[in-house]
CSV table of N, CA and C in Angstrom, one decimal:
chain,number,residue,atom,x,y,z
A,533,MET,N,-84.6,234.2,15.4
A,533,MET,CA,-85.4,234.5,14.2
A,533,MET,C,-84.4,234.6,13.0
A,534,LYS,N,-83.2,235.0,13.2
A,534,LYS,CA,-82.2,235.1,12.1
A,534,LYS,C,-81.8,233.7,11.6
A,535,GLN,N,-81.7,232.8,12.6
A,535,GLN,CA,-81.4,231.4,12.2
A,535,GLN,C,-82.5,230.8,11.4
A,536,PHE,N,-83.7,231.1,11.7
A,536,PHE,CA,-84.9,230.6,10.9
A,536,PHE,C,-84.8,231.2,9.5
A,537,LYS,N,-84.4,232.4,9.3
A,537,LYS,CA,-84.3,233.0,8.0
A,537,LYS,C,-83.2,232.3,7.2
A,538,PHE,N,-82.1,232.1,7.9
A,538,PHE,CA,-81.0,231.4,7.2
A,538,PHE,C,-81.4,230.0,6.8
A,539,THR,N,-82.1,229.3,7.7
A,539,THR,CA,-82.6,227.9,7.4
A,539,THR,C,-83.6,227.9,6.2
A,540,ILE,N,-84.5,228.9,6.1
A,540,ILE,CA,-85.4,229.0,5.0
A,540,ILE,C,-84.6,229.2,3.7
A,541,LEU,N,-83.6,230.1,3.8
A,541,LEU,CA,-82.8,230.4,2.6
A,541,LEU,C,-82.1,229.1,2.1
A,542,PHE,N,-81.5,228.4,3.0
A,542,PHE,CA,-80.8,227.1,2.6
A,542,PHE,C,-81.8,226.0,2.2
A,543,LEU,N,-83.0,226.0,2.7
A,543,LEU,CA,-84.0,225.1,2.2
A,543,LEU,C,-84.3,225.4,0.8
A,544,ILE,N,-84.5,226.6,0.5
A,544,ILE,CA,-84.8,227.0,-0.9
A,544,ILE,C,-83.6,226.7,-1.8
A,545,ILE,N,-82.4,227.0,-1.4
A,545,ILE,CA,-81.2,226.7,-2.2
A,545,ILE,C,-81.0,225.2,-2.4
A,546,ASN,N,-81.1,224.5,-1.3
A,546,ASN,CA,-80.8,223.0,-1.3
A,546,ASN,C,-81.9,222.3,-2.1
A,547,PHE,N,-83.1,222.6,-1.9
A,547,PHE,CA,-84.2,221.9,-2.7
A,547,PHE,C,-84.2,222.4,-4.2
A,548,GLY,N,-83.7,223.6,-4.4
A,548,GLY,CA,-83.5,224.1,-5.8
A,548,GLY,C,-82.4,223.3,-6.4
A,549,GLY,N,-81.4,223.0,-5.6
A,549,GLY,CA,-80.3,222.2,-6.1
A,549,GLY,C,-80.7,220.8,-6.5
A,550,LEU,N,-81.6,220.2,-5.6
A,550,LEU,CA,-82.1,218.9,-5.9
A,550,LEU,C,-82.9,218.9,-7.2
A,551,ALA,N,-83.7,220.0,-7.4
A,551,ALA,CA,-84.5,220.1,-8.6
A,551,ALA,C,-83.6,220.2,-9.9
A,552,ILE,N,-82.6,221.0,-9.8
A,552,ILE,CA,-81.6,221.2,-10.9
A,552,ILE,C,-80.9,219.8,-11.2
A,553,GLY,N,-80.5,219.2,-10.1
A,553,GLY,CA,-79.8,217.9,-10.3
A,553,GLY,C,-80.7,216.8,-10.9
A,554,SER,N,-82.0,216.8,-10.5
A,554,SER,CA,-83.0,215.9,-11.1
A,554,SER,C,-83.2,216.2,-12.6
A,555,TRP,N,-83.3,217.5,-12.9
A,555,TRP,CA,-83.4,217.9,-14.3
A,555,TRP,C,-82.2,217.5,-15.1
A,556,LEU,N,-81.0,217.6,-14.5
A,556,LEU,CA,-79.8,217.3,-15.3
A,556,LEU,C,-79.6,215.8,-15.4
A,557,MET,N,-80.3,215.0,-14.7
A,557,MET,CA,-80.2,213.5,-14.8
A,557,MET,C,-80.7,213.0,-16.1
A,558,ASN,N,-81.7,213.8,-16.7
A,558,ASN,CA,-82.3,213.4,-17.9
A,558,ASN,C,-82.9,212.0,-17.8
A,559,ASN,N,-83.7,211.8,-16.8
A,559,ASN,CA,-84.4,210.6,-16.5
A,559,ASN,C,-83.5,209.4,-16.3
A,560,GLY,N,-82.3,209.7,-15.8
A,560,GLY,CA,-81.2,208.7,-15.6
A,560,GLY,C,-81.6,207.5,-14.9
A,561,PRO,N,-82.2,207.5,-13.7
A,561,PRO,CA,-82.5,206.2,-13.0
A,561,PRO,C,-83.4,205.3,-13.8
A,562,GLN,N,-84.2,205.8,-14.7
A,562,GLN,CA,-85.1,205.0,-15.5
A,562,GLN,C,-84.6,204.7,-16.9
A,563,SER,N,-83.4,205.2,-17.2
A,563,SER,CA,-82.8,205.1,-18.5
A,563,SER,C,-82.4,203.6,-18.8
A,564,ASP,N,-82.4,203.2,-20.0
A,564,ASP,CA,-81.9,201.9,-20.4
A,564,ASP,C,-80.4,201.7,-19.9
A,565,TRP,N,-79.6,202.8,-20.1
A,565,TRP,CA,-78.2,202.7,-19.7
A,565,TRP,C,-78.1,202.3,-18.2
A,566,TYR,N,-78.8,203.0,-17.3
A,566,TYR,CA,-78.7,202.7,-15.9
A,566,TYR,C,-79.4,201.3,-15.5
A,567,THR,N,-80.6,201.1,-16.0
A,567,THR,CA,-81.3,199.9,-15.6
A,567,THR,C,-80.6,198.6,-16.1
A,568,ASN,N,-79.7,198.7,-17.2
A,568,ASN,CA,-79.0,197.6,-17.7
A,568,ASN,C,-77.6,197.4,-17.0
A,569,LEU,N,-77.2,198.3,-16.1
A,569,LEU,CA,-76.0,198.1,-15.4
A,569,LEU,C,-76.1,197.0,-14.4
A,570,ASN,N,-74.9,196.4,-14.1
A,570,ASN,CA,-74.8,195.5,-12.9
A,570,ASN,C,-74.8,196.4,-11.7
A,571,GLN,N,-75.9,196.4,-10.9
A,571,GLN,CA,-75.9,197.3,-9.7
A,571,GLN,C,-75.7,196.5,-8.5
A,572,ALA,N,-75.2,197.2,-7.5
A,572,ALA,CA,-74.9,196.6,-6.2
A,572,ALA,C,-76.2,195.9,-5.6
A,573,PRO,N,-76.0,194.7,-5.0
A,573,PRO,CA,-77.1,194.1,-4.3
A,573,PRO,C,-77.8,194.9,-3.3
A,574,TRP,N,-77.1,195.9,-2.7
A,574,TRP,CA,-77.6,196.7,-1.6
A,574,TRP,C,-78.3,198.0,-2.2
A,575,THR,N,-78.4,198.1,-3.5
A,575,THR,CA,-79.0,199.3,-4.1
A,575,THR,C,-80.5,199.4,-3.6
A,576,PRO,N,-80.8,200.5,-2.9
A,576,PRO,CA,-82.2,200.6,-2.4
A,576,PRO,C,-83.2,200.8,-3.5
A,577,PRO,N,-84.5,200.5,-3.2
A,577,PRO,CA,-85.5,200.8,-4.2
A,577,PRO,C,-85.6,202.3,-4.5
A,578,GLY,N,-86.1,202.7,-5.6
A,578,GLY,CA,-86.1,204.1,-6.1
A,578,GLY,C,-86.7,205.1,-5.1
A,579,TRP,N,-87.8,204.7,-4.4
A,579,TRP,CA,-88.5,205.6,-3.5
A,579,TRP,C,-87.6,206.1,-2.3
A,580,VAL,N,-86.6,205.2,-2.0
A,580,VAL,CA,-85.7,205.5,-0.8
A,580,VAL,C,-84.9,206.8,-1.1
A,581,PHE,N,-84.5,207.0,-2.4
A,581,PHE,CA,-83.7,208.1,-2.8
A,581,PHE,C,-84.4,209.4,-2.5
A,582,GLY,N,-85.7,209.5,-2.8
A,582,GLY,CA,-86.5,210.7,-2.5
A,582,GLY,C,-86.6,211.0,-1.1
A,583,VAL,N,-86.9,210.0,-0.3
A,583,VAL,CA,-87.0,210.1,1.2
A,583,VAL,C,-85.7,210.5,1.8
A,584,ALA,N,-84.6,209.9,1.3
A,584,ALA,CA,-83.3,210.2,1.9
A,584,ALA,C,-82.9,211.6,1.6
A,585,TRP,N,-83.0,212.0,0.3
A,585,TRP,CA,-82.6,213.4,0.0
A,585,TRP,C,-83.5,214.4,0.6
A,586,THR,N,-84.7,214.2,0.8
A,586,THR,CA,-85.6,215.1,1.5
A,586,THR,C,-85.1,215.3,2.9
A,587,THR,N,-84.9,214.2,3.6
A,587,THR,CA,-84.4,214.2,5.0
A,587,THR,C,-83.1,214.9,5.1
A,588,ILE,N,-82.2,214.5,4.2
A,588,ILE,CA,-80.8,215.1,4.2
A,588,ILE,C,-80.9,216.6,4.0
A,589,MET,N,-81.6,217.1,3.1
A,589,MET,CA,-81.6,218.5,2.8
A,589,MET,C,-82.3,219.3,3.9
A,590,ILE,N,-83.3,218.8,4.5
A,590,ILE,CA,-83.9,219.4,5.7
A,590,ILE,C,-82.9,219.5,6.8
A,591,CYS,N,-82.3,218.4,7.1
A,591,CYS,CA,-81.2,218.4,8.2
A,591,CYS,C,-80.1,219.4,7.8
A,592,PHE,N,-79.6,219.3,6.6
A,592,PHE,CA,-78.5,220.1,6.2
A,592,PHE,C,-78.8,221.6,6.2
A,593,SER,N,-80.0,221.9,5.8
A,593,SER,CA,-80.4,223.3,5.9
A,593,SER,C,-80.5,223.9,7.3
A,594,ILE,N,-81.0,223.1,8.2
A,594,ILE,CA,-81.1,223.5,9.6
A,594,ILE,C,-79.6,223.7,10.1
A,595,TYR,N,-78.8,222.7,9.8
A,595,TYR,CA,-77.4,222.8,10.2
A,595,TYR,C,-76.7,224.1,9.6
A,596,LEU,N,-76.9,224.4,8.4
A,596,LEU,CA,-76.4,225.5,7.7
A,596,LEU,C,-76.9,226.8,8.3
A,597,GLY,N,-78.2,226.8,8.7
A,597,GLY,CA,-78.8,228.0,9.3
A,597,GLY,C,-78.1,228.3,10.6
A,598,LYS,N,-77.8,227.3,11.4
A,598,LYS,CA,-77.1,227.5,12.6
A,598,LYS,C,-75.6,227.9,12.4
A,599,GLN,N,-75.0,227.2,11.4
A,599,GLN,CA,-73.6,227.4,11.1
A,599,GLN,C,-73.4,228.9,10.6
A,600,PHE,N,-74.2,229.4,9.8
A,600,PHE,CA,-74.1,230.7,9.3
A,600,PHE,C,-74.4,231.8,10.3
A,601,LEU,N,-75.3,231.5,11.2
A,601,LEU,CA,-75.7,232.4,12.3
A,601,LEU,C,-74.5,232.6,13.3
A,602,ASP,N,-73.8,231.5,13.6
A,602,ASP,CA,-72.8,231.5,14.6
A,602,ASP,C,-71.3,231.7,14.1
A,603,SER,N,-71.2,231.9,12.8
A,603,SER,CA,-69.8,232.0,12.3
A,603,SER,C,-69.3,233.4,12.1
A,604,SER,N,-68.0,233.5,12.3
A,604,SER,CA,-67.4,234.8,11.9
A,604,SER,C,-66.6,234.6,10.6
A,605,HIS,N,-66.8,233.5,10.0
A,605,HIS,CA,-66.1,233.2,8.7
A,605,HIS,C,-67.1,232.9,7.6
A,606,ILE,N,-68.0,233.9,7.4
A,606,ILE,CA,-69.1,233.7,6.4
A,606,ILE,C,-68.5,233.5,5.0
A,607,LYS,N,-67.5,234.2,4.6
A,607,LYS,CA,-66.9,234.1,3.3
A,607,LYS,C,-66.4,232.7,3.0
A,608,LYS,N,-65.7,232.2,4.0
A,608,LYS,CA,-65.1,230.8,3.9
A,608,LYS,C,-66.2,229.8,3.8
A,609,LEU,N,-67.2,229.9,4.7
A,609,LEU,CA,-68.3,229.0,4.7
A,609,LEU,C,-69.1,229.1,3.4
A,610,SER,N,-69.3,230.3,2.9
A,610,SER,CA,-70.0,230.4,1.6
A,610,SER,C,-69.3,229.7,0.5
A,611,PHE,N,-68.0,229.9,0.5
A,611,PHE,CA,-67.2,229.3,-0.6
A,611,PHE,C,-67.3,227.8,-0.5
A,612,ILE,N,-67.2,227.2,0.7
A,612,ILE,CA,-67.2,225.8,0.9
A,612,ILE,C,-68.6,225.3,0.5
A,613,PHE,N,-69.7,226.0,0.9
A,613,PHE,CA,-71.0,225.6,0.5
A,613,PHE,C,-71.2,225.6,-1.0
A,614,ILE,N,-70.7,226.6,-1.7
A,614,ILE,CA,-70.8,226.7,-3.1
A,614,ILE,C,-70.2,225.5,-3.8
A,615,ILE,N,-69.0,225.1,-3.3
A,615,ILE,CA,-68.3,223.9,-3.8
A,615,ILE,C,-69.1,222.7,-3.6
A,616,GLU,N,-69.7,222.6,-2.3
A,616,GLU,CA,-70.5,221.4,-2.0
A,616,GLU,C,-71.7,221.4,-3.0
A,617,PHE,N,-72.4,222.5,-3.2
A,617,PHE,CA,-73.5,222.6,-4.0
A,617,PHE,C,-73.2,222.1,-5.5
A,618,ILE,N,-72.1,222.6,-6.0
A,618,ILE,CA,-71.6,222.3,-7.3
A,618,ILE,C,-71.4,220.8,-7.4
A,619,PHE,N,-70.7,220.2,-6.5
A,619,PHE,CA,-70.4,218.7,-6.5
A,619,PHE,C,-71.7,218.0,-6.4
A,620,ASN,N,-72.6,218.4,-5.5
A,620,ASN,CA,-73.9,217.7,-5.4
A,620,ASN,C,-74.7,217.7,-6.6
A,621,VAL,N,-74.9,218.8,-7.2
A,621,VAL,CA,-75.7,219.0,-8.4
A,621,VAL,C,-75.0,218.3,-9.6
A,622,SER,N,-73.7,218.5,-9.8
A,622,SER,CA,-73.0,218.0,-11.0
A,622,SER,C,-72.9,216.5,-11.0
A,623,TRP,N,-72.9,215.8,-9.9
A,623,TRP,CA,-72.8,214.4,-9.9
A,623,TRP,C,-73.9,213.8,-10.7
A,624,ASN,N,-75.1,214.3,-10.6
A,624,ASN,CA,-76.2,213.8,-11.4
A,624,ASN,C,-76.0,213.9,-12.9
A,625,PHE,N,-75.5,215.0,-13.3
A,625,PHE,CA,-75.2,215.2,-14.7
A,625,PHE,C,-74.0,214.3,-15.2
A,626,ILE,N,-73.0,214.2,-14.4
A,626,ILE,CA,-71.8,213.4,-14.7
A,626,ILE,C,-72.1,212.0,-14.8
A,627,PHE,N,-72.8,211.5,-13.8
A,627,PHE,CA,-73.1,210.0,-13.7
A,627,PHE,C,-74.2,209.6,-14.7
A,628,PHE,N,-75.4,210.2,-14.5
A,628,PHE,CA,-76.6,209.7,-15.2
A,628,PHE,C,-76.7,210.3,-16.6
A,629,ASN,N,-76.3,211.5,-16.8
A,629,ASN,CA,-76.5,212.1,-18.2
A,629,ASN,C,-75.3,211.8,-19.1
A,630,GLN,N,-74.1,211.9,-18.5
A,630,GLN,CA,-72.9,211.7,-19.3
A,630,GLN,C,-72.3,210.3,-19.2
A,631,HIS,N,-72.8,209.5,-18.3
A,631,HIS,CA,-72.4,208.1,-18.1
A,631,HIS,C,-70.9,208.0,-17.7
A,632,GLN,N,-70.4,209.0,-17.1
A,632,GLN,CA,-68.9,209.1,-16.7
A,632,GLN,C,-68.8,208.5,-15.3
A,633,VAL,N,-68.8,207.2,-15.1
A,633,VAL,CA,-68.9,206.6,-13.8
A,633,VAL,C,-67.6,206.9,-13.0
A,634,LEU,N,-66.4,206.9,-13.6
A,634,LEU,CA,-65.2,207.2,-12.8
A,634,LEU,C,-65.2,208.7,-12.4
A,635,ILE,N,-65.5,209.6,-13.2
A,635,ILE,CA,-65.6,211.0,-12.9
A,635,ILE,C,-66.7,211.2,-11.8
A,636,GLY,N,-67.8,210.5,-12.0
A,636,GLY,CA,-68.8,210.6,-11.0
A,636,GLY,C,-68.3,210.1,-9.6
A,637,LEU,N,-67.5,209.0,-9.6
A,637,LEU,CA,-67.0,208.5,-8.3
A,637,LEU,C,-66.0,209.5,-7.7
A,638,ILE,N,-65.2,210.1,-8.5
A,638,ILE,CA,-64.3,211.2,-8.0
A,638,ILE,C,-65.1,212.3,-7.4
A,639,THR,N,-66.2,212.7,-8.1
A,639,THR,CA,-67.0,213.8,-7.7
A,639,THR,C,-67.7,213.5,-6.3
A,640,ILE,N,-68.2,212.3,-6.2
A,640,ILE,CA,-68.9,212.0,-5.0
A,640,ILE,C,-68.0,211.8,-3.8
A,641,ILE,N,-66.7,211.3,-4.1
A,641,ILE,CA,-65.7,211.2,-3.0
A,641,ILE,C,-65.4,212.6,-2.6
A,642,LEU,N,-65.2,213.6,-3.5
A,642,LEU,CA,-64.9,214.9,-3.1
A,642,LEU,C,-66.1,215.5,-2.3
A,643,LEU,N,-67.3,215.3,-2.7
A,643,LEU,CA,-68.5,215.7,-2.0
A,643,LEU,C,-68.5,215.1,-0.6
A,644,THR,N,-68.3,213.9,-0.5
A,644,THR,CA,-68.3,213.2,0.8
A,644,THR,C,-67.2,213.8,1.7
A,645,SER,N,-66.0,214.0,1.2
A,645,SER,CA,-64.9,214.6,1.9
A,645,SER,C,-65.3,216.0,2.5
A,646,LEU,N,-66.0,216.7,1.7
A,646,LEU,CA,-66.4,218.1,2.1
A,646,LEU,C,-67.4,218.0,3.3
A,647,ILE,N,-68.4,217.1,3.2
A,647,ILE,CA,-69.3,216.9,4.3
A,647,ILE,C,-68.7,216.4,5.5
A,648,PHE,N,-67.7,215.5,5.4
A,648,PHE,CA,-66.9,215.1,6.6
A,648,PHE,C,-66.1,216.3,7.1
A,649,HIS,N,-65.6,217.1,6.2
A,649,HIS,CA,-64.9,218.3,6.7
A,649,HIS,C,-65.8,219.2,7.5
A,650,TYR,N,-67.0,219.5,7.0
A,650,TYR,CA,-68.0,220.2,7.8
A,650,TYR,C,-68.1,219.6,9.2
A,651,PHE,N,-68.3,218.3,9.3
A,651,PHE,CA,-68.5,217.7,10.5
A,651,PHE,C,-67.4,217.8,11.5
A,652,PHE,N,-66.2,217.4,11.0
A,652,PHE,CA,-65.0,217.3,11.9
A,652,PHE,C,-64.3,218.7,12.1
A,653,ASN,N,-64.3,219.6,11.1
A,653,ASN,CA,-63.5,220.8,11.2
A,653,ASN,C,-64.3,222.1,11.3
A,654,LEU,N,-65.5,222.1,10.8
A,654,LEU,CA,-66.2,223.4,10.8
A,654,LEU,C,-67.4,223.5,11.7
A,655,SER,N,-67.5,222.5,12.6
A,655,SER,CA,-68.7,222.5,13.4
A,655,SER,C,-68.5,222.8,14.9
A,656,LYS,N,-67.3,223.3,15.2
A,656,LYS,CA,-67.0,223.6,16.6
A,656,LYS,C,-68.0,224.5,17.3
A,657,LYS,N,-68.5,225.5,16.6
A,657,LYS,CA,-69.4,226.5,17.2
A,657,LYS,C,-70.8,226.1,17.2
A,658,VAL,N,-71.2,225.0,16.5
A,658,VAL,CA,-72.6,224.7,16.4
A,658,VAL,C,-73.1,223.6,17.3
A,659,GLY,N,-72.1,223.0,18.1
A,659,GLY,CA,-72.5,222.0,19.1
A,659,GLY,C,-73.1,220.8,18.5
A,660,ASN,N,-74.2,220.4,19.1
A,660,ASN,CA,-74.9,219.2,18.6
A,660,ASN,C,-75.6,219.3,17.3
A,661,TYR,N,-75.7,220.5,16.7
A,661,TYR,CA,-76.2,220.7,15.4
A,661,TYR,C,-75.4,219.9,14.4
A,662,LYS,N,-74.1,219.7,14.7
A,662,LYS,CA,-73.3,218.9,13.7
A,662,LYS,C,-73.9,217.5,13.4
A,663,TYR,N,-74.6,217.0,14.4
A,663,TYR,CA,-75.2,215.7,14.2
A,663,TYR,C,-76.3,215.6,13.1
A,664,LEU,N,-76.7,216.8,12.7
A,664,LEU,CA,-77.7,216.9,11.6
A,664,LEU,C,-77.0,216.5,10.3
A,665,LEU,N,-75.7,216.5,10.3
A,665,LEU,CA,-74.9,216.1,9.1
A,665,LEU,C,-74.9,214.5,8.9
A,666,LEU,N,-75.2,213.8,10.0
A,666,LEU,CA,-75.0,212.3,9.9
A,666,LEU,C,-75.9,211.7,8.8
A,667,PRO,N,-77.1,212.1,8.6
A,667,PRO,CA,-77.8,211.5,7.4
A,667,PRO,C,-77.1,211.7,6.1
A,668,TYR,N,-76.6,212.9,5.9
A,668,TYR,CA,-75.9,213.2,4.7
A,668,TYR,C,-74.6,212.3,4.6
A,669,MET,N,-73.9,212.2,5.6
A,669,MET,CA,-72.6,211.5,5.7
A,669,MET,C,-72.9,210.0,5.4
A,670,ILE,N,-73.9,209.4,6.0
A,670,ILE,CA,-74.2,208.0,5.8
A,670,ILE,C,-74.7,207.8,4.4
A,671,TRP,N,-75.6,208.6,3.9
A,671,TRP,CA,-76.1,208.5,2.6
A,671,TRP,C,-75.0,208.6,1.5
A,672,LEU,N,-74.0,209.5,1.7
A,672,LEU,CA,-72.9,209.7,0.7
A,672,LEU,C,-72.0,208.4,0.8
A,673,CYS,N,-71.8,207.8,1.9
A,673,CYS,CA,-71.0,206.6,2.0
A,673,CYS,C,-71.7,205.5,1.2
A,674,ILE,N,-73.0,205.4,1.4
A,674,ILE,CA,-73.8,204.4,0.6
A,674,ILE,C,-73.7,204.7,-0.9
A,675,ALA,N,-74.0,205.9,-1.2
A,675,ALA,CA,-74.0,206.3,-2.7
A,675,ALA,C,-72.6,206.1,-3.3
A,676,THR,N,-71.6,206.4,-2.5
A,676,THR,CA,-70.2,206.2,-3.0
A,676,THR,C,-70.0,204.7,-3.3
A,677,SER,N,-70.4,203.9,-2.4
A,677,SER,CA,-70.3,202.4,-2.6
A,677,SER,C,-71.0,201.9,-3.8
A,678,LEU,N,-72.2,202.5,-4.0
A,678,LEU,CA,-73.0,202.1,-5.2
A,678,LEU,C,-72.3,202.5,-6.5
A,679,ASN,N,-71.8,203.8,-6.5
A,679,ASN,CA,-71.0,204.3,-7.7
A,679,ASN,C,-69.8,203.4,-7.9
A,680,LEU,N,-69.0,203.1,-6.9
A,680,LEU,CA,-67.9,202.2,-7.0
A,680,LEU,C,-68.2,200.9,-7.5
A,681,TYR,N,-69.3,200.3,-7.0
A,681,TYR,CA,-69.7,199.0,-7.5
A,681,TYR,C,-70.0,199.0,-9.0
A,682,ILE,N,-70.7,200.0,-9.4
A,682,ILE,CA,-71.0,200.1,-10.9
A,682,ILE,C,-69.7,200.3,-11.7
A,683,LEU,N,-68.8,201.0,-11.2
A,683,LEU,CA,-67.5,201.2,-11.9
A,683,LEU,C,-66.8,199.9,-12.0
A,684,VAL,N,-66.7,199.1,-10.9
A,684,VAL,CA,-65.9,197.9,-10.9
A,684,VAL,C,-66.6,196.8,-11.7
A,685,HIS,N,-67.9,196.7,-11.6
A,685,HIS,CA,-68.7,195.6,-12.2
A,685,HIS,C,-69.3,195.8,-13.5
A,686,ASN,N,-69.0,196.9,-14.2
A,686,ASN,CA,-69.5,197.1,-15.5
A,686,ASN,C,-68.4,197.5,-16.5
């Protein structure tokens, strides 16, 4: 029951973060700036982003619910989660709103590194729950490649 409560809390926080990030984009994906960029040939259609992030945040919230239930390092996990949240939300503002492609790339690389850190270093006590991070890890690798492509080709 306690894990369920943690999972609900993280669903609220993570989907709230998606909403804040979306608001900070200032219609970025439909802006003239973004649509006129040379984008990677593997850039998925717009609807894929919504499906991907919904899946990612559900999986990540379940993972975090288990992680926070089984950890004796709540302060450390909370700090790392806050940093992850800030990187995740701020990338939208940095990239889409401010058009800072290089800083966006640095931000998404740091975010990706944090999620890989969760998987490889912070998941010992959660067993197979760590595999709930795979959608996030895969998507961040794709997103990082898209950001890098835009940096190099524009």
